[in-house]
Amino acid sequence: MNEPIEADVPPPAPPRIVYRHRLPTRIWHWVNALTVFVMLMSGLMILNAHPRLYWGQYGANFDHAWLELGSRPFPGWATIPSTYNLAAARRWHLAFAWVLVAGLVLFLLVSLWNRHVQRDLTPTGEEVKPKHIWNDIRQHARLRFPTGDAALRYNILQKLSYAAVIFVLLPLMLLTGLAMSPAIDAAWPWLLDIFGGRQSARSIHFICAAAILAFILVHLVMVALAGPINEIVSMITGRFRVPPERTEE
């Protein structure tokens, strides 16, 4: 009896490992992650002290608030400290604010020097075309993430979201935080004028914080869907396993 002839099946290609994230980027990522979480949680405790937001120069219990969250809206597990303590929350918030400022300034200086901003975060002319952006949105909605060499580059949605956080939301948070400081107001009164008053600065501060929290949640979901082990390991070691090219049927 003739034995069946088995077709030669080529062995699977070894995984392709590349050095994706430089050390300054990885350090800033993890320090910034801790810093932002502490500031968000201590900020919720500060908001618990007066959970109402206003526009303009003034805001108190009998003034009209554009947003009112009710009495003590955030539970202890979501705040720092976990028990009501406005003074401690302010100390935590201010201490980590300096860490945030120092980290952001150093990251920007190093990233401009090694051209990380120009090379990896600056969109190209082709990428900002509506057709290209819409195609990226469709691919993400279908959970079809980049593979091969495309996985080594930030897509336009990542570039726009990272640019919004690094160059808009974080600077706005820092400036509005300074505008709420009486000492800074005395030295730089024009800062309050830019934002239209202390209460407007407070509102913008919390809007930016909410936007950063939304970015973090979407970021975590994308990491989980794209392959959490590979993504987290690459942000710890810098080494990234490139997903193999997708074969189209």
Coordinates of N, CA and C in Angstrom, one line a residue:
M1 N 0.9 -1.2 0.0 CA 0.0 0.0 0.0 C 0.9 1.2 0.0
N2 N 0.5 2.2 -0.8 CA 1.3 3.4 -0.9 C 1.0 4.3 0.3
E3 N 2.1 4.8 0.9 CA 1.9 5.7 2.0 C 1.5 7.1 1.5
P4 N 0.7 7.8 2.2 CA 0.3 9.2 1.8 C 1.5 10.1 1.9
I5 N 1.6 10.9 0.9 CA 2.8 11.9 0.8 C 2.3 13.1 1.5
E6 N 3.1 13.5 2.5 CA 2.8 14.7 3.3 C 3.5 15.9 2.6
A7 N 2.7 17.0 2.5 CA 3.3 18.2 1.9 C 4.3 18.8 2.9
D8 N 5.4 19.3 2.3 CA 6.4 20.0 3.2 C 5.8 21.3 3.7
V9 N 5.7 21.4 5.0 CA 5.2 22.6 5.6 C 6.4 23.4 6.2
P10 N 6.6 24.6 5.7 CA 7.7 25.4 6.2 C 7.5 25.7 7.7
P11 N 8.6 25.6 8.5 CA 8.5 25.9 9.9 C 8.1 27.4 10.1
P12 N 7.4 27.6 11.2 CA 7.0 29.0 11.5 C 8.2 29.9 11.7
A13 N 8.1 31.1 11.1 CA 9.2 32.1 11.3 C 9.4 32.5 12.7
P14 N 10.6 32.6 13.2 CA 10.8 33.1 14.5 C 10.2 34.5 14.8
P15 N 9.8 34.8 16.0 CA 9.2 36.1 16.2 C 10.3 37.2 16.0
R16 N 9.8 38.2 15.5 CA 10.7 39.4 15.2 C 10.6 40.4 16.4
I17 N 11.7 40.6 17.0 CA 11.8 41.4 18.2 C 12.6 42.7 17.8
V18 N 12.0 43.9 18.1 CA 12.7 45.1 17.8 C 12.7 46.0 19.1
Y19 N 13.7 46.9 19.1 CA 13.8 47.9 20.2 C 12.9 49.0 19.9
R20 N 11.8 49.2 20.6 CA 10.7 50.1 20.2 C 10.7 51.4 21.0
H21 N 10.8 51.3 22.3 CA 10.7 52.5 23.2 C 12.1 52.7 23.9
R22 N 12.5 54.0 23.7 CA 13.8 54.4 24.3 C 13.6 54.5 25.8
L23 N 14.7 54.5 26.5 CA 14.7 54.5 28.0 C 14.0 55.8 28.5
P24 N 14.3 57.0 28.0 CA 13.6 58.2 28.6 C 12.1 58.1 28.4
T25 N 11.6 57.5 27.3 CA 10.2 57.4 27.1 C 9.6 56.4 28.1
R26 N 10.3 55.3 28.4 CA 9.7 54.3 29.3 C 9.7 54.9 30.7
I27 N 10.8 55.5 31.1 CA 10.8 56.1 32.5 C 9.7 57.1 32.6
W28 N 9.5 58.0 31.7 CA 8.5 59.1 31.8 C 7.1 58.4 31.8
H29 N 6.9 57.4 31.0 CA 5.6 56.7 30.9 C 5.2 56.2 32.3
W30 N 6.1 55.5 33.0 CA 5.7 54.9 34.3 C 5.6 55.9 35.4
V31 N 6.6 56.8 35.5 CA 6.5 57.9 36.5 C 5.3 58.7 36.3
N32 N 5.0 59.1 35.0 CA 3.8 59.9 34.7 C 2.5 59.2 35.0
A33 N 2.5 57.8 34.8 CA 1.3 57.1 35.1 C 1.0 57.1 36.6
L34 N 2.0 56.9 37.4 CA 1.8 57.0 38.9 C 1.4 58.4 39.3
T35 N 2.1 59.4 38.7 CA 1.8 60.8 39.1 C 0.4 61.2 38.8
V36 N 0.0 60.9 37.6 CA -1.4 61.3 37.1 C -2.4 60.6 38.0
F37 N -2.2 59.3 38.3 CA -3.2 58.6 39.2 C -3.3 59.3 40.5
V38 N -2.2 59.6 41.1 CA -2.2 60.2 42.5 C -2.9 61.6 42.4
M39 N -2.6 62.4 41.3 CA -3.2 63.7 41.2 C -4.7 63.6 40.9
L40 N -5.1 62.6 40.1 CA -6.5 62.4 39.9 C -7.3 62.1 41.2
M41 N -6.7 61.1 41.9 CA -7.4 60.7 43.2 C -7.3 61.8 44.2
S42 N -6.3 62.5 44.4 CA -6.2 63.6 45.3 C -7.1 64.8 44.8
G43 N -7.2 64.9 43.5 CA -8.1 66.0 43.0 C -9.5 65.7 43.2
L44 N -9.9 64.4 43.2 CA -11.3 64.0 43.6 C -11.6 64.3 45.0
M45 N -10.6 64.2 45.9 CA -10.8 64.6 47.3 C -11.0 66.1 47.4
I46 N -10.2 66.8 46.7 CA -10.4 68.3 46.7 C -11.8 68.7 46.2
L47 N -12.2 68.0 45.1 CA -13.5 68.3 44.6 C -14.6 67.9 45.5
N48 N -14.4 66.9 46.3 CA -15.4 66.5 47.4 C -15.6 67.6 48.4
A49 N -14.6 68.5 48.6 CA -14.8 69.6 49.6 C -15.8 70.6 49.1
H50 N -15.9 70.8 47.8 CA -16.9 71.7 47.2 C -17.2 71.2 45.8
P51 N -18.1 70.2 45.7 CA -18.4 69.5 44.4 C -19.3 70.3 43.4
R52 N -18.9 71.6 43.2 CA -19.6 72.4 42.3 C -18.6 73.2 41.4
L53 N -18.9 73.4 40.2 CA -18.0 74.2 39.3 C -18.8 75.4 38.7
Y54 N -18.0 76.5 38.6 CA -18.6 77.7 38.1 C -17.7 78.3 37.0
W55 N -18.3 79.4 36.4 CA -17.5 80.2 35.4 C -17.4 81.6 36.0
G56 N -16.2 82.2 35.7 CA -16.1 83.6 36.1 C -15.2 83.7 37.3
Q57 N -15.3 84.9 38.0 CA -14.4 85.2 39.1 C -14.9 84.6 40.4
Y58 N -16.2 84.3 40.6 CA -16.7 84.0 41.9 C -17.4 82.7 41.8
G59 N -17.5 82.0 43.0 CA -18.3 80.8 43.1 C -18.4 80.4 44.6
A60 N -19.6 80.3 45.0 CA -19.9 79.9 46.4 C -21.2 79.2 46.4
N61 N -21.7 78.8 47.6 CA -22.8 77.9 47.7 C -24.1 78.4 47.1
F62 N -24.3 79.8 47.1 CA -25.5 80.4 46.6 C -25.4 80.9 45.2
D63 N -24.2 80.7 44.5 CA -24.0 81.1 43.2 C -24.4 80.0 42.2
H64 N -24.8 80.4 41.0 CA -25.2 79.4 40.0 C -24.0 78.6 39.5
A65 N -24.1 77.2 39.7 CA -23.0 76.3 39.2 C -23.4 75.7 37.9
W66 N -22.5 75.6 37.0 CA -22.8 74.9 35.7 C -22.7 73.4 35.9
L67 N -22.1 72.9 37.0 CA -22.1 71.5 37.2 C -22.1 71.3 38.8
E68 N -23.0 70.5 39.2 CA -23.1 70.2 40.7 C -23.2 68.7 40.8
L69 N -22.3 68.1 41.6 CA -22.2 66.7 41.7 C -22.8 66.1 43.0
G70 N -23.4 67.0 43.8 CA -24.0 66.5 45.0 C -23.0 66.5 46.2
S71 N -23.4 66.1 47.3 CA -22.6 66.1 48.5 C -21.7 64.9 48.6
R72 N -20.4 65.1 48.7 CA -19.5 64.0 48.8 C -19.7 62.9 47.7
P73 N -19.6 63.2 46.4 CA -19.9 62.3 45.4 C -19.0 61.1 45.2
F74 N -17.7 61.3 45.6 CA -16.7 60.3 45.3 C -16.4 59.4 46.5
P75 N -16.4 58.1 46.4 CA -16.1 57.2 47.6 C -14.7 57.3 48.0
G76 N -14.4 56.8 49.2 CA -13.0 56.8 49.7 C -12.0 56.0 48.9
W77 N -12.5 54.9 48.2 CA -11.5 54.1 47.5 C -11.0 54.8 46.2
A78 N -11.7 55.9 45.8 CA -11.3 56.6 44.6 C -10.5 57.9 44.9
T79 N -10.3 58.1 46.2 CA -9.7 59.4 46.6 C -8.4 59.2 47.4
I80 N -7.5 60.2 47.4 CA -6.4 60.2 48.3 C -6.4 61.5 49.1
P81 N -6.5 61.4 50.5 CA -6.6 60.2 51.3 C -8.0 59.5 51.2
S82 N -8.1 58.3 51.7 CA -9.4 57.6 51.6 C -10.5 58.2 52.5
T83 N -10.0 58.9 53.6 CA -11.0 59.6 54.5 C -10.9 61.0 54.2
Y84 N -12.0 61.8 54.5 CA -12.1 63.2 54.1 C -11.0 64.0 54.9
N85 N -10.1 64.6 54.0 CA -9.1 65.4 54.6 C -8.6 66.3 53.5
L86 N -9.1 67.5 53.4 CA -8.8 68.5 52.3 C -7.3 68.9 52.4
A87 N -6.8 69.1 53.6 CA -5.4 69.6 53.7 C -4.5 68.5 53.2
A88 N -4.7 67.3 53.6 CA -3.8 66.2 53.1 C -3.9 66.0 51.6
A89 N -5.1 66.1 51.1 CA -5.3 66.0 49.6 C -4.5 67.1 48.9
R90 N -4.6 68.3 49.4 CA -3.8 69.4 48.7 C -2.3 69.1 48.8
R91 N -1.8 68.6 49.9 CA -0.4 68.3 49.9 C 0.0 67.3 48.9
W92 N -0.8 66.2 48.8 CA -0.5 65.2 47.8 C -0.5 65.7 46.4
H93 N -1.6 66.5 46.2 CA -1.8 67.1 44.8 C -0.6 68.0 44.4
L94 N -0.2 68.9 45.3 CA 0.9 69.8 45.0 C 2.2 69.1 44.9
A95 N 2.5 68.2 45.8 CA 3.8 67.4 45.7 C 3.9 66.7 44.4
F96 N 2.9 66.0 43.9 CA 3.0 65.3 42.7 C 2.8 66.2 41.5
A97 N 2.3 67.4 41.7 CA 2.3 68.4 40.6 C 3.7 68.8 40.1
W98 N 4.6 68.9 41.1 CA 6.0 69.2 40.8 C 6.6 68.1 40.0
V99 N 6.3 66.8 40.4 CA 6.8 65.7 39.7 C 6.3 65.7 38.2
L100 N 5.0 66.0 38.1 CA 4.4 66.1 36.7 C 5.1 67.2 35.9
V101 N 5.3 68.3 36.5 CA 6.0 69.4 35.7 C 7.4 69.0 35.3
A102 N 8.2 68.5 36.3 CA 9.5 68.2 36.0 C 9.6 67.1 34.9
G103 N 8.7 66.1 35.0 CA 8.7 65.0 34.1 C 8.3 65.5 32.7
L104 N 7.3 66.3 32.6 CA 6.9 66.8 31.3 C 8.0 67.7 30.6
V105 N 8.6 68.6 31.4 CA 9.7 69.4 30.8 C 10.8 68.5 30.3
L106 N 11.3 67.6 31.2 CA 12.4 66.7 30.8 C 12.0 65.9 29.6
F107 N 10.8 65.3 29.6 CA 10.4 64.5 28.4 C 10.4 65.3 27.1
L108 N 9.9 66.5 27.2 CA 9.9 67.3 26.0 C 11.3 67.7 25.5
L109 N 12.1 68.1 26.4 CA 13.5 68.4 26.1 C 14.2 67.2 25.4
V110 N 14.2 66.1 26.1 CA 14.8 64.9 25.6 C 14.2 64.4 24.2
S111 N 12.9 64.5 24.1 CA 12.2 64.0 22.9 C 12.5 65.0 21.7
L112 N 12.6 66.2 22.0 CA 13.0 67.2 20.9 C 14.5 66.9 20.5
W113 N 15.3 66.6 21.5 CA 16.7 66.4 21.2 C 17.0 65.1 20.4
N114 N 16.3 64.0 20.8 CA 16.5 62.8 20.1 C 15.5 62.6 18.9
R115 N 14.7 63.7 18.7 CA 13.8 63.8 17.5 C 12.6 62.8 17.6
H116 N 12.3 62.4 18.9 CA 11.1 61.5 19.1 C 9.9 62.2 18.7
V117 N 9.8 63.5 19.0 CA 8.6 64.2 18.7 C 8.4 64.4 17.1
Q118 N 9.5 64.8 16.5 CA 9.5 65.0 15.1 C 9.3 63.7 14.3
R119 N 10.0 62.7 14.8 CA 10.0 61.4 14.0 C 8.7 60.6 14.2
D120 N 8.3 60.5 15.5 CA 7.2 59.6 15.9 C 5.8 60.2 16.1
L121 N 5.8 61.5 16.6 CA 4.5 62.0 17.0 C 4.0 63.1 16.0
T122 N 4.8 63.6 15.1 CA 4.3 64.6 14.2 C 3.6 63.9 13.0
P123 N 2.3 64.2 12.8 CA 1.6 63.6 11.6 C 2.1 64.1 10.3
T124 N 2.1 63.2 9.3 CA 2.5 63.6 8.0 C 1.3 64.2 7.2
G125 N 1.5 64.8 6.1 CA 0.5 65.4 5.3 C -0.6 64.4 4.9
E126 N -0.1 63.2 4.6 CA -1.1 62.1 4.1 C -1.9 61.7 5.3
E127 N -1.4 61.6 6.5 CA -2.1 61.1 7.7 C -3.2 62.0 8.1
V128 N -3.1 63.3 7.9 CA -4.1 64.2 8.4 C -5.3 64.4 7.4
K129 N -5.2 63.7 6.3 CA -6.3 63.8 5.3 C -7.6 63.0 5.9
P130 N -8.8 63.6 5.7 CA -10.0 63.0 6.3 C -10.1 61.5 5.9
K131 N -9.8 61.2 4.7 CA -10.0 59.8 4.2 C -9.1 58.9 5.0
H132 N -7.8 59.3 5.3 CA -6.9 58.5 6.1 C -7.4 58.3 7.5
I133 N -7.8 59.4 8.1 CA -8.3 59.4 9.5 C -9.5 58.5 9.6
W134 N -10.5 58.6 8.7 CA -11.7 57.8 8.7 C -11.3 56.3 8.6
N135 N -10.4 56.0 7.7 CA -10.0 54.6 7.5 C -9.4 54.0 8.8
D136 N -8.6 54.8 9.5 CA -8.0 54.3 10.8 C -9.1 54.1 11.8
I137 N -10.1 55.0 11.8 CA -11.3 54.8 12.8 C -12.0 53.5 12.4
R138 N -12.2 53.3 11.2 CA -12.9 52.1 10.8 C -12.1 50.8 11.2
Q139 N -10.8 50.8 10.9 CA -10.0 49.7 11.3 C -10.0 49.4 12.8
H140 N -10.0 50.5 13.6 CA -10.0 50.3 15.0 C -11.4 49.8 15.5
A141 N -12.4 50.3 14.9 CA -13.8 49.8 15.2 C -13.9 48.4 14.9
R142 N -13.2 47.9 13.9 CA -13.3 46.4 13.6 C -12.2 45.6 14.3
L143 N -11.5 46.3 15.2 CA -10.4 45.7 16.0 C -9.4 45.0 15.1
R144 N -9.1 45.7 14.0 CA -8.0 45.3 13.1 C -6.8 46.2 13.3
F145 N -6.0 45.8 14.2 CA -4.8 46.6 14.5 C -3.7 46.4 13.6
P146 N -2.8 47.4 13.5 CA -1.6 47.3 12.5 C -0.8 46.1 12.8
T147 N -0.2 45.5 11.7 CA 0.7 44.4 11.9 C 2.0 44.7 11.1
G148 N 3.0 43.8 11.2 CA 4.3 44.1 10.5 C 4.9 45.4 10.9
D149 N 5.5 46.0 9.9 CA 6.2 47.3 10.1 C 5.2 48.4 10.5
A150 N 4.0 48.3 10.1 CA 3.0 49.3 10.5 C 2.8 49.3 12.0
A151 N 3.0 48.2 12.6 CA 2.8 48.2 14.1 C 3.9 48.9 14.9
L152 N 5.0 49.2 14.2 CA 6.1 49.9 14.8 C 5.9 51.4 14.8
R153 N 4.9 51.9 14.1 CA 4.7 53.3 13.9 C 3.4 53.7 14.6
Y154 N 3.3 54.9 15.2 CA 2.1 55.4 15.8 C 1.1 55.7 14.6
N155 N -0.1 55.2 14.7 CA -1.1 55.6 13.7 C -1.6 57.0 14.0
I156 N -2.4 57.6 13.1 CA -2.8 59.0 13.2 C -3.7 59.2 14.5
L157 N -4.5 58.2 14.9 CA -5.3 58.4 16.1 C -4.4 58.4 17.3
Q158 N -3.4 57.6 17.4 CA -2.4 57.7 18.5 C -1.7 59.0 18.5
K159 N -1.2 59.5 17.3 CA -0.5 60.7 17.3 C -1.4 61.9 17.7
L160 N -2.6 61.9 17.3 CA -3.5 63.0 17.7 C -3.8 63.0 19.1
S161 N -4.1 61.8 19.7 CA -4.4 61.7 21.1 C -3.2 62.0 22.0
Y162 N -2.0 61.5 21.6 CA -0.8 61.8 22.4 C -0.5 63.3 22.4
A163 N -0.6 63.9 21.2 CA -0.3 65.3 21.0 C -1.3 66.1 21.9
A164 N -2.6 65.7 21.9 CA -3.6 66.5 22.7 C -3.3 66.4 24.1
V165 N -2.8 65.2 24.6 CA -2.5 65.1 26.1 C -1.2 65.9 26.4
I166 N -0.2 65.7 25.6 CA 1.2 66.2 25.9 C 1.2 67.7 25.7
F167 N 0.6 68.2 24.6 CA 0.8 69.6 24.3 C -0.4 70.5 24.6
V168 N -1.6 69.9 25.0 CA -2.7 70.7 25.3 C -3.2 70.4 26.7
L169 N -3.6 69.2 27.0 CA -4.3 68.9 28.3 C -3.3 69.1 29.5
L170 N -2.1 68.5 29.4 CA -1.2 68.6 30.5 C -0.8 70.1 30.8
P171 N -0.4 70.8 29.7 CA 0.0 72.3 30.0 C -1.2 73.1 30.5
L172 N -2.4 72.8 30.0 CA -3.6 73.5 30.5 C -3.8 73.2 32.0
M173 N -3.7 71.9 32.3 CA -3.8 71.6 33.7 C -2.8 72.3 34.6
L174 N -1.6 72.3 34.2 CA -0.6 73.0 35.0 C -0.8 74.5 35.1
L175 N -1.2 75.1 34.0 CA -1.5 76.6 34.0 C -2.7 76.9 34.8
T176 N -3.8 76.2 34.7 CA -5.0 76.5 35.5 C -4.7 76.1 37.0
G177 N -3.9 75.1 37.2 CA -3.5 74.9 38.6 C -2.8 76.0 39.2
L178 N -1.9 76.6 38.5 CA -1.1 77.8 39.0 C -2.1 79.0 39.2
A179 N -3.1 79.1 38.2 CA -4.0 80.2 38.3 C -4.8 80.2 39.6
M180 N -5.0 79.0 40.2 CA -5.8 78.9 41.4 C -5.0 79.1 42.7
S181 N -3.7 79.4 42.5 CA -2.8 79.7 43.7 C -2.8 81.2 44.0
P182 N -3.1 81.6 45.2 CA -3.1 83.0 45.5 C -1.7 83.6 45.4
A183 N -0.7 82.9 45.7 CA 0.7 83.4 45.5 C 1.0 83.7 44.1
I184 N 0.6 82.8 43.2 CA 0.9 83.0 41.7 C 0.0 84.1 41.2
D185 N -1.2 84.2 41.7 CA -2.1 85.3 41.3 C -1.5 86.7 41.6
A186 N -0.8 86.8 42.8 CA -0.2 88.0 43.2 C 1.0 88.4 42.3
A187 N 1.7 87.4 41.9 CA 2.9 87.6 41.0 C 2.5 87.7 39.6
W188 N 1.6 86.9 39.1 CA 1.2 86.9 37.7 C -0.3 87.1 37.6
P189 N -0.8 88.3 37.8 CA -2.3 88.5 37.8 C -2.9 88.2 36.4
W190 N -2.0 88.4 35.3 CA -2.5 88.2 34.0 C -2.9 86.7 33.7
L191 N -2.4 85.8 34.5 CA -2.8 84.4 34.3 C -4.3 84.2 34.6
L192 N -4.8 84.8 35.6 CA -6.2 84.7 35.8 C -7.1 85.3 34.7
D193 N -6.5 86.4 34.2 CA -7.2 87.1 33.1 C -7.3 86.2 31.8
I194 N -6.3 85.4 31.6 CA -6.3 84.5 30.4 C -7.5 83.5 30.5
F195 N -7.7 83.0 31.7 CA -8.7 82.0 31.9 C -10.1 82.6 32.3
G196 N -10.2 83.9 32.5 CA -11.5 84.5 32.8 C -11.9 84.4 34.2
G197 N -10.9 84.2 35.1 CA -11.2 84.2 36.5 C -10.8 82.9 37.2
R198 N -10.8 82.9 38.5 CA -10.3 81.7 39.3 C -11.3 80.6 39.1
Q199 N -12.6 80.8 39.1 CA -13.6 79.7 39.0 C -13.6 79.1 37.6
S200 N -13.3 80.0 36.6 CA -13.2 79.4 35.2 C -11.9 78.5 35.1
A201 N -10.9 79.0 35.7 CA -9.6 78.2 35.7 C -9.9 76.8 36.4
R202 N -10.6 76.9 37.5 CA -11.0 75.6 38.3 C -11.8 74.7 37.4
S203 N -12.7 75.2 36.7 CA -13.6 74.4 35.8 C -12.8 73.8 34.7
I204 N -11.9 74.6 34.0 CA -11.1 74.1 33.0 C -10.1 73.0 33.5
H205 N -9.6 73.2 34.7 CA -8.7 72.3 35.3 C -9.4 70.9 35.5
F206 N -10.6 70.9 35.9 CA -11.3 69.6 36.1 C -11.8 69.0 34.8
I207 N -12.1 69.9 33.8 CA -12.5 69.3 32.5 C -11.3 68.6 31.9
C208 N -10.1 69.2 32.0 CA -8.9 68.6 31.5 C -8.6 67.3 32.2
A209 N -8.8 67.3 33.5 CA -8.6 66.1 34.3 C -9.5 65.0 33.8
A210 N -10.8 65.3 33.5 CA -11.8 64.3 33.0 C -11.3 63.8 31.7
A211 N -10.8 64.7 30.8 CA -10.4 64.3 29.5 C -9.2 63.3 29.6
I212 N -8.3 63.6 30.5 CA -7.1 62.7 30.7 C -7.5 61.4 31.2
L213 N -8.5 61.4 32.1 CA -9.0 60.1 32.6 C -9.7 59.3 31.5
A214 N -10.4 60.0 30.6 CA -11.0 59.3 29.5 C -9.9 58.7 28.6
F215 N -8.9 59.5 28.3 CA -7.7 59.0 27.5 C -7.1 57.8 28.1
I216 N -6.9 57.8 29.5 CA -6.3 56.6 30.1 C -7.2 55.4 30.0
L217 N -8.5 55.5 30.1 CA -9.4 54.4 30.0 C -9.4 53.8 28.6
V218 N -9.4 54.7 27.6 CA -9.4 54.2 26.2 C -8.0 53.5 25.9
H219 N -6.9 54.1 26.5 CA -5.6 53.6 26.3 C -5.5 52.2 26.9
L220 N -6.0 52.0 28.1 CA -6.0 50.7 28.7 C -6.8 49.6 27.9
V221 N -7.9 50.1 27.4 CA -8.7 49.1 26.6 C -8.0 48.7 25.3
M222 N -7.3 49.7 24.6 CA -6.6 49.4 23.4 C -5.4 48.5 23.7
V223 N -4.7 48.7 24.8 CA -3.6 47.8 25.2 C -4.1 46.4 25.4
A224 N -5.3 46.3 26.1 CA -5.8 44.9 26.3 C -6.2 44.2 25.1
L225 N -6.8 45.0 24.1 CA -7.2 44.4 22.9 C -6.0 44.1 21.9
A226 N -5.0 44.9 22.0 CA -3.9 44.7 21.1 C -2.9 43.6 21.5
G227 N -3.0 43.2 22.8 CA -2.1 42.2 23.3 C -1.4 42.7 24.5
P228 N -2.0 42.6 25.7 CA -1.4 43.3 26.9 C 0.0 42.9 27.3
I229 N 0.3 41.6 27.1 CA 1.7 41.1 27.6 C 2.7 41.8 26.7
N230 N 2.5 41.7 25.4 CA 3.5 42.3 24.5 C 3.7 43.8 24.7
E231 N 2.5 44.5 24.8 CA 2.5 45.9 25.0 C 3.2 46.4 26.3
I232 N 2.9 45.7 27.4 CA 3.4 46.1 28.7 C 4.9 45.7 28.8
V233 N 5.3 44.6 28.2 CA 6.7 44.2 28.2 C 7.5 45.2 27.4
S234 N 7.0 45.6 26.3 CA 7.7 46.6 25.5 C 7.9 47.9 26.2
M235 N 7.0 48.3 27.0 CA 7.1 49.5 27.8 C 8.0 49.4 29.0
I236 N 8.3 48.1 29.4 CA 9.2 47.9 30.5 C 10.7 47.7 30.0
T237 N 10.8 46.9 29.0 CA 12.1 46.5 28.5 C 12.5 47.3 27.2
G238 N 11.5 47.9 26.5 CA 11.8 48.5 25.3 C 11.7 47.6 24.1
R239 N 11.6 46.3 24.3 CA 11.6 45.3 23.2 C 10.2 44.9 22.9
F240 N 9.9 44.9 21.6 CA 8.5 44.7 21.1 C 8.5 43.6 20.1
R241 N 7.6 42.6 20.3 CA 7.4 41.5 19.4 C 6.5 42.0 18.3
V242 N 7.0 42.0 17.1 CA 6.2 42.6 16.0 C 5.1 41.6 15.5
P243 N 3.9 42.0 15.5 CA 2.8 41.0 15.0 C 3.1 40.7 13.6
P244 N 3.0 39.4 13.2 CA 3.2 39.1 11.8 C 2.2 39.7 10.9
E245 N 2.6 39.9 9.6 CA 1.8 40.5 8.6 C 0.5 39.7 8.5
R246 N -0.6 40.4 8.4 CA -1.9 39.8 8.3 C -2.1 39.3 6.9
T247 N -2.5 38.0 6.7 CA -2.8 37.5 5.4 C -4.3 37.7 5.0
E248 N -4.5 38.3 3.9 CA -5.9 38.6 3.5 C -6.4 37.5 2.7
E249 N -7.6 37.1 3.0 CA -8.3 36.0 2.3 C -8.8 36.6 0.9

